[in-house]
């Protein structure tokens, strides 16, 4: 996968060189290219923003630099059309399913908005996906891009070691993760649930499913409504 990121703060994307996403890049599984939007300005002050029509607080990002940047990036591989993603509070809520969808794409381009956002005509012309990572306002799209790219990168083949698997992700079955434990067996007087030390894999699976169900009912009833529940699941919830 190739991922281009257009931003006025390229340094914000440095964390992508670390850890999991960094390893994916070393392996060639993912190629991340960052671009400074100001490279596509033509005035001496390298202006990327201007006052909003209709008044109101703050500034809006001008269309010309974005159009020049996206045109040049898209033209760099004429045989393919990138999927253009714009992180924004006004976007579709990001989810594991959405990450799985994006992980199938060979080429993503992320547009990191700053100020009050990007001129709507750029979004209309270029954006394939407007994505929100949560109902709050960030100062720019860079952090949201890091979130989305990390969620997508870990789904790419070979990125997660063989000890972990995205297929076992909590959200892969639509429920929250069950509680996890490791050594010591007793810590601060609290013992690891016996079933987890029983070696009975079927019992462990039943216990984890029950814990995940109860946790999801308590914290995210909205997810329970969407999950496919078996009769055994319903028995747990009715208990
Ligand atoms: C492209 O347009 C944007 C992008 C961003 C950065 O993304 C987020 O904040 C976000 C992404 N998921 N959740 C939050 C912020 C605004 C914005 C809107 C209103 C006032 N101030 C800023 C507009």
mmCIF file of C-alpha atoms and ligand atoms in Angstrom:
data_model
loop_
_atom_site.group_PDB
_atom_site.id
_atom_site.type_symbol
_atom_site.label_atom_id
_atom_site.label_comp_id
_atom_site.label_asym_id
_atom_site.label_seq_id
_atom_site.Cartn_x
_atom_site.Cartn_y
_atom_site.Cartn_z
ATOM 1 C CA UNK A 1 0.000 0.000 0.000
ATOM 2 C CA UNK A 2 1.092 3.515 -0.791
ATOM 3 C CA UNK A 3 -0.109 6.341 1.466
ATOM 4 C CA UNK A 4 0.492 9.989 0.676
ATOM 5 C CA UNK A 5 -0.146 12.594 3.368
ATOM 6 C CA UNK A 6 -0.539 16.288 2.523
ATOM 7 C CA UNK A 7 -0.075 18.625 5.500
ATOM 8 C CA UNK A 8 1.426 21.964 6.525
ATOM 9 C CA UNK A 9 3.125 20.087 9.405
ATOM 10 C CA UNK A 10 4.984 17.125 7.845
ATOM 11 C CA UNK A 11 6.883 16.617 11.137
ATOM 12 C CA UNK A 12 3.566 15.589 12.734
ATOM 13 C CA UNK A 13 3.743 12.388 10.693
ATOM 14 C CA UNK A 14 7.207 11.376 11.997
ATOM 15 C CA UNK A 15 5.654 8.829 14.437
ATOM 16 C CA UNK A 16 4.776 6.729 11.369
ATOM 17 C CA UNK A 17 8.471 5.842 11.203
ATOM 18 C CA UNK A 18 8.231 4.096 14.558
ATOM 19 C CA UNK A 19 7.062 0.685 15.713
ATOM 20 C CA UNK A 20 4.403 -1.201 13.799
ATOM 21 C CA UNK A 21 3.867 1.268 10.958
ATOM 22 C CA UNK A 22 7.627 1.860 10.763
ATOM 23 C CA UNK A 23 8.247 -1.885 10.414
ATOM 24 C CA UNK A 24 5.558 -2.127 7.725
ATOM 25 C CA UNK A 25 7.448 0.560 5.823
ATOM 26 C CA UNK A 26 10.795 -1.211 6.268
ATOM 27 C CA UNK A 27 9.178 -4.374 4.913
ATOM 28 C CA UNK A 28 7.824 -2.480 1.926
ATOM 29 C CA UNK A 29 4.284 -3.449 2.918
ATOM 30 C CA UNK A 30 3.437 0.215 3.288
ATOM 31 C CA UNK A 31 5.074 3.224 1.671
ATOM 32 C CA UNK A 32 4.291 6.566 3.317
ATOM 33 C CA UNK A 33 5.113 9.811 1.504
ATOM 34 C CA UNK A 34 4.501 13.122 3.280
ATOM 35 C CA UNK A 35 4.102 16.395 1.370
ATOM 36 C CA UNK A 36 4.207 19.986 2.615
ATOM 37 C CA UNK A 37 1.153 21.744 1.178
ATOM 38 C CA UNK A 38 3.142 24.996 1.090
ATOM 39 C CA UNK A 39 5.232 23.513 -1.741
ATOM 40 C CA UNK A 40 2.197 24.227 -3.936
ATOM 41 C CA UNK A 41 1.799 27.893 -2.991
ATOM 42 C CA UNK A 42 3.131 30.596 -5.280
ATOM 43 C CA UNK A 43 3.204 33.730 -3.135
ATOM 44 C CA UNK A 44 6.201 34.898 -1.146
ATOM 45 C CA UNK A 45 4.392 34.209 2.139
ATOM 46 C CA UNK A 46 3.382 30.695 0.974
ATOM 47 C CA UNK A 47 -0.220 31.416 2.025
ATOM 48 C CA UNK A 48 -2.522 28.435 2.458
ATOM 49 C CA UNK A 49 -5.475 30.110 4.189
ATOM 50 C CA UNK A 50 -7.840 33.055 3.814
ATOM 51 C CA UNK A 51 -10.846 34.610 5.557
ATOM 52 C CA UNK A 52 -14.154 32.699 5.370
ATOM 53 C CA UNK A 53 -16.877 34.046 3.057
ATOM 54 C CA UNK A 54 -19.901 34.893 5.155
ATOM 55 C CA UNK A 55 -17.702 35.867 8.097
ATOM 56 C CA UNK A 56 -17.192 33.817 11.247
ATOM 57 C CA UNK A 57 -14.154 32.925 13.329
ATOM 58 C CA UNK A 58 -10.869 31.631 12.011
ATOM 59 C CA UNK A 59 -9.615 30.982 8.496
ATOM 60 C CA UNK A 60 -10.343 28.498 5.697
ATOM 61 C CA UNK A 61 -7.712 26.662 3.608
ATOM 62 C CA UNK A 62 -7.582 28.012 0.050
ATOM 63 C CA UNK A 63 -8.514 25.684 -2.838
ATOM 64 C CA UNK A 64 -5.613 26.403 -5.237
ATOM 65 C CA UNK A 65 -2.723 24.826 -3.253
ATOM 66 C CA UNK A 66 -4.824 21.735 -2.484
ATOM 67 C CA UNK A 67 -5.874 21.281 -6.096
ATOM 68 C CA UNK A 68 -2.284 21.679 -7.308
ATOM 69 C CA UNK A 69 -0.988 19.237 -4.689
ATOM 70 C CA UNK A 70 -3.641 16.570 -5.281
ATOM 71 C CA UNK A 71 -3.344 16.895 -9.060
ATOM 72 C CA UNK A 72 0.434 16.389 -8.939
ATOM 73 C CA UNK A 73 0.220 13.470 -6.499
ATOM 74 C CA UNK A 74 -2.545 11.741 -8.502
ATOM 75 C CA UNK A 75 -0.552 12.269 -11.707
ATOM 76 C CA UNK A 76 2.523 10.575 -10.180
ATOM 77 C CA UNK A 77 0.949 7.184 -10.960
ATOM 78 C CA UNK A 78 -1.394 7.812 -13.900
ATOM 79 C CA UNK A 79 -2.349 4.141 -14.145
ATOM 80 C CA UNK A 80 -4.048 4.270 -10.742
ATOM 81 C CA UNK A 81 -6.540 6.509 -8.954
ATOM 82 C CA UNK A 82 -5.842 7.038 -5.243
ATOM 83 C CA UNK A 83 -8.629 6.935 -2.645
ATOM 84 C CA UNK A 84 -8.597 10.446 -1.171
ATOM 85 C CA UNK A 85 -9.392 10.572 2.551
ATOM 86 C CA UNK A 86 -10.156 13.763 4.493
ATOM 87 C CA UNK A 87 -10.210 13.444 8.297
ATOM 88 C CA UNK A 88 -12.857 15.877 9.613
ATOM 89 C CA UNK A 89 -15.341 16.178 12.502
ATOM 90 C CA UNK A 90 -18.038 16.246 9.794
ATOM 91 C CA UNK A 91 -17.015 12.828 8.481
ATOM 92 C CA UNK A 92 -18.416 9.291 8.647
ATOM 93 C CA UNK A 93 -17.521 7.710 12.007
ATOM 94 C CA UNK A 94 -14.357 5.617 11.651
ATOM 95 C CA UNK A 95 -14.675 1.973 12.702
ATOM 96 C CA UNK A 96 -12.789 -1.319 12.464
ATOM 97 C CA UNK A 97 -14.979 -2.214 9.462
ATOM 98 C CA UNK A 98 -13.940 1.042 7.813
ATOM 99 C CA UNK A 99 -10.266 0.228 8.563
ATOM 100 C CA UNK A 100 -10.753 -3.200 6.932
ATOM 101 C CA UNK A 101 -12.256 -1.490 3.879
ATOM 102 C CA UNK A 102 -9.346 0.976 3.590
ATOM 103 C CA UNK A 103 -6.799 -1.838 4.084
ATOM 104 C CA UNK A 104 -7.961 -3.255 0.736
ATOM 105 C CA UNK A 105 -6.990 -0.048 -1.087
ATOM 106 C CA UNK A 106 -3.638 -0.015 -2.943
ATOM 107 C CA UNK A 107 -3.241 3.781 -2.620
ATOM 108 C CA UNK A 108 -4.560 6.258 -0.060
ATOM 109 C CA UNK A 109 -4.050 10.035 -0.010
ATOM 110 C CA UNK A 110 -4.772 11.857 3.278
ATOM 111 C CA UNK A 111 -5.604 15.588 3.290
ATOM 112 C CA UNK A 112 -4.822 17.111 6.684
ATOM 113 C CA UNK A 113 -7.008 20.156 7.220
ATOM 114 C CA UNK A 114 -5.999 22.943 9.575
ATOM 115 C CA UNK A 115 -7.724 26.168 10.670
ATOM 116 C CA UNK A 116 -11.530 25.798 10.272
ATOM 117 C CA UNK A 117 -11.145 23.376 7.400
ATOM 118 C CA UNK A 118 -10.636 23.190 3.649
ATOM 119 C CA UNK A 119 -12.659 25.086 0.994
ATOM 120 C CA UNK A 120 -15.722 22.921 0.332
ATOM 121 C CA UNK A 121 -15.060 22.851 -3.434
ATOM 122 C CA UNK A 122 -11.827 20.899 -2.826
ATOM 123 C CA UNK A 123 -13.756 18.331 -0.789
ATOM 124 C CA UNK A 124 -16.427 18.137 -3.504
ATOM 125 C CA UNK A 125 -13.818 17.746 -6.247
ATOM 126 C CA UNK A 126 -11.365 15.386 -4.600
ATOM 127 C CA UNK A 127 -12.606 13.621 -1.465
ATOM 128 C CA UNK A 128 -13.689 9.984 -1.718
ATOM 129 C CA UNK A 129 -14.013 9.593 2.059
ATOM 130 C CA UNK A 130 -14.613 12.144 4.815
ATOM 131 C CA UNK A 131 -13.777 10.332 8.065
ATOM 132 C CA UNK A 132 -14.336 11.343 11.683
ATOM 133 C CA UNK A 133 -12.300 9.591 14.377
ATOM 134 C CA UNK A 134 -14.545 11.035 17.100
ATOM 135 C CA UNK A 135 -16.971 13.761 18.083
ATOM 136 C CA UNK A 136 -14.458 16.409 19.067
ATOM 137 C CA UNK A 137 -12.453 19.041 17.214
ATOM 138 C CA UNK A 138 -8.706 18.719 16.704
ATOM 139 C CA UNK A 139 -6.405 21.509 15.544
ATOM 140 C CA UNK A 140 -5.688 19.545 12.367
ATOM 141 C CA UNK A 141 -6.171 16.284 10.525
ATOM 142 C CA UNK A 142 -2.625 14.985 11.182
ATOM 143 C CA UNK A 143 -3.395 13.141 14.433
ATOM 144 C CA UNK A 144 -6.547 11.653 12.882
ATOM 145 C CA UNK A 145 -4.418 10.493 9.935
ATOM 146 C CA UNK A 146 -2.014 8.776 12.355
ATOM 147 C CA UNK A 147 -4.973 7.004 13.980
ATOM 148 C CA UNK A 148 -6.470 5.862 10.690
ATOM 149 C CA UNK A 149 -3.131 4.795 9.202
ATOM 150 C CA UNK A 150 -2.197 2.794 12.303
ATOM 151 C CA UNK A 151 -5.562 0.985 12.343
ATOM 152 C CA UNK A 152 -5.176 0.217 8.615
ATOM 153 C CA UNK A 153 -1.462 -0.710 8.689
ATOM 154 C CA UNK A 154 -1.925 -3.389 11.370
ATOM 155 C CA UNK A 155 -4.402 -5.134 9.054
ATOM 156 C CA UNK A 156 -1.912 -5.384 6.186
ATOM 157 C CA UNK A 157 -0.455 -8.865 5.607
ATOM 158 C CA UNK A 158 2.589 -9.675 7.710
ATOM 159 C CA UNK A 159 2.488 -6.478 9.751
ATOM 160 C CA UNK A 160 1.287 -8.064 12.985
ATOM 161 C CA UNK A 161 3.660 -10.757 14.228
ATOM 162 C CA UNK A 162 2.331 -14.313 14.095
ATOM 163 C CA UNK A 163 1.708 -14.090 17.855
ATOM 164 C CA UNK A 164 -1.063 -11.573 17.234
ATOM 165 C CA UNK A 165 -3.780 -11.576 14.663
ATOM 166 C CA UNK A 166 -6.128 -8.869 13.555
ATOM 167 C CA UNK A 167 -8.784 -11.530 13.075
ATOM 168 C CA UNK A 168 -8.922 -11.839 16.895
ATOM 169 C CA UNK A 169 -9.430 -8.110 17.328
ATOM 170 C CA UNK A 170 -12.220 -7.275 19.728
ATOM 171 C CA UNK A 171 -14.154 -5.405 17.087
ATOM 172 C CA UNK A 172 -13.772 -8.212 14.574
ATOM 173 C CA UNK A 173 -16.743 -9.917 16.264
ATOM 174 C CA UNK A 174 -18.416 -6.628 17.040
ATOM 175 C CA UNK A 175 -17.945 -6.832 20.815
ATOM 176 C CA UNK A 176 -15.507 -5.229 23.267
ATOM 177 C CA UNK A 177 -12.389 -7.114 24.314
ATOM 178 C CA UNK A 178 -12.606 -9.494 27.284
ATOM 179 C CA UNK A 179 -10.285 -8.724 30.251
ATOM 180 C CA UNK A 180 -6.702 -9.942 29.697
ATOM 181 C CA UNK A 181 -4.283 -11.322 32.316
ATOM 182 C CA UNK A 182 -0.641 -12.334 32.488
ATOM 183 C CA UNK A 183 1.811 -13.353 35.242
ATOM 184 C CA UNK A 184 1.961 -13.216 38.232
ATOM 185 C CA UNK A 185 -0.936 -15.556 39.044
ATOM 186 C CA UNK A 186 -1.704 -13.499 42.177
ATOM 187 C CA UNK A 187 -1.040 -9.769 42.179
ATOM 188 C CA UNK A 188 -2.012 -7.465 45.041
ATOM 189 C CA UNK A 189 -4.021 -10.353 46.410
ATOM 190 C CA UNK A 190 -6.101 -10.701 43.231
ATOM 191 C CA UNK A 191 -5.919 -14.063 41.482
ATOM 192 C CA UNK A 192 -6.217 -14.668 37.727
ATOM 193 C CA UNK A 193 -9.606 -16.361 37.018
ATOM 194 C CA UNK A 194 -9.068 -20.131 37.365
ATOM 195 C CA UNK A 195 -10.672 -20.938 34.006
ATOM 196 C CA UNK A 196 -7.814 -19.116 32.243
ATOM 197 C CA UNK A 197 -5.321 -21.459 33.920
ATOM 198 C CA UNK A 198 -7.420 -24.589 33.328
ATOM 199 C CA UNK A 199 -6.020 -25.490 29.912
ATOM 200 C CA UNK A 200 -9.626 -26.097 28.794
ATOM 201 C CA UNK A 201 -9.629 -24.021 25.610
ATOM 202 C CA UNK A 202 -13.360 -24.388 25.015
ATOM 203 C CA UNK A 203 -14.095 -23.199 28.562
ATOM 204 C CA UNK A 204 -11.684 -20.281 28.103
ATOM 205 C CA UNK A 205 -13.431 -19.298 24.871
ATOM 206 C CA UNK A 206 -16.851 -19.479 26.563
ATOM 207 C CA UNK A 207 -15.601 -17.401 29.508
ATOM 208 C CA UNK A 208 -14.068 -14.742 27.244
ATOM 209 C CA UNK A 209 -17.218 -14.504 25.134
ATOM 210 C CA UNK A 210 -19.356 -14.114 28.259
ATOM 211 C CA UNK A 211 -17.032 -11.420 29.636
ATOM 212 C CA UNK A 212 -17.011 -9.580 26.304
ATOM 213 C CA UNK A 213 -20.819 -9.718 26.131
ATOM 214 C CA UNK A 214 -21.312 -8.458 29.691
ATOM 215 C CA UNK A 215 -18.763 -5.664 29.166
ATOM 216 C CA UNK A 216 -20.331 -4.621 25.893
ATOM 217 C CA UNK A 217 -23.839 -4.559 27.406
ATOM 218 C CA UNK A 218 -22.542 -2.410 30.266
ATOM 219 C CA UNK A 219 -20.447 0.028 28.220
ATOM 220 C CA UNK A 220 -21.629 -0.082 24.607
ATOM 221 C CA UNK A 221 -25.232 -1.302 24.312
ATOM 222 C CA UNK A 222 -25.217 0.173 20.799
ATOM 223 C CA UNK A 223 -22.695 -2.489 19.754
ATOM 224 C CA UNK A 224 -24.750 -5.319 21.253
ATOM 225 C CA UNK A 225 -27.675 -4.350 19.050
ATOM 226 C CA UNK A 226 -25.456 -4.796 15.944
ATOM 227 C CA UNK A 227 -23.705 -7.999 17.067
ATOM 228 C CA UNK A 228 -24.869 -11.450 15.931
ATOM 229 C CA UNK A 229 -25.770 -13.243 19.149
ATOM 230 C CA UNK A 230 -26.052 -17.021 19.489
ATOM 231 C CA UNK A 231 -28.528 -18.760 21.814
ATOM 232 C CA UNK A 232 -25.612 -19.295 24.195
ATOM 233 C CA UNK A 233 -24.943 -15.536 24.094
ATOM 234 C CA UNK A 234 -28.571 -14.776 24.909
ATOM 235 C CA UNK A 235 -28.422 -17.258 27.804
ATOM 236 C CA UNK A 236 -25.424 -15.338 29.193
ATOM 237 C CA UNK A 237 -27.245 -12.020 28.890
ATOM 238 C CA UNK A 238 -30.436 -13.418 30.426
ATOM 239 C CA UNK A 239 -28.531 -14.926 33.372
HETATM 240 C C1 LIG B 1 -10.984 19.065 6.987
HETATM 241 O O1 LIG B 1 -11.703 19.917 7.854
HETATM 242 C C2 LIG B 1 -11.401 19.938 9.207
HETATM 243 C C3 LIG B 1 -10.506 19.011 9.754
HETATM 244 C C4 LIG B 1 -10.231 19.112 11.131
HETATM 245 C C5 LIG B 1 -9.274 18.117 11.760
HETATM 246 O O2 LIG B 1 -9.968 16.887 12.025
HETATM 247 C C6 LIG B 1 -10.652 16.797 13.236
HETATM 248 O O3 LIG B 1 -10.708 17.732 14.023
HETATM 249 C C7 LIG B 1 -11.342 15.508 13.517
HETATM 250 C C8 LIG B 1 -11.328 14.376 12.725
HETATM 251 N N1 LIG B 1 -12.074 13.438 13.355
HETATM 252 N N2 LIG B 1 -12.568 13.964 14.494
HETATM 253 C C9 LIG B 1 -12.126 15.253 14.620
HETATM 254 C C10 LIG B 1 -10.822 20.105 11.921
HETATM 255 C C11 LIG B 1 -11.736 20.985 11.331
HETATM 256 C C12 LIG B 1 -12.377 22.012 12.155
HETATM 257 C C13 LIG B 1 -13.764 22.173 12.143
HETATM 258 C C14 LIG B 1 -14.341 23.164 12.932
HETATM 259 C C15 LIG B 1 -13.525 23.996 13.715
HETATM 260 N N3 LIG B 1 -12.187 23.822 13.711
HETATM 261 C C16 LIG B 1 -11.609 22.859 12.964
HETATM 262 C C17 LIG B 1 -12.040 20.914 9.980
#
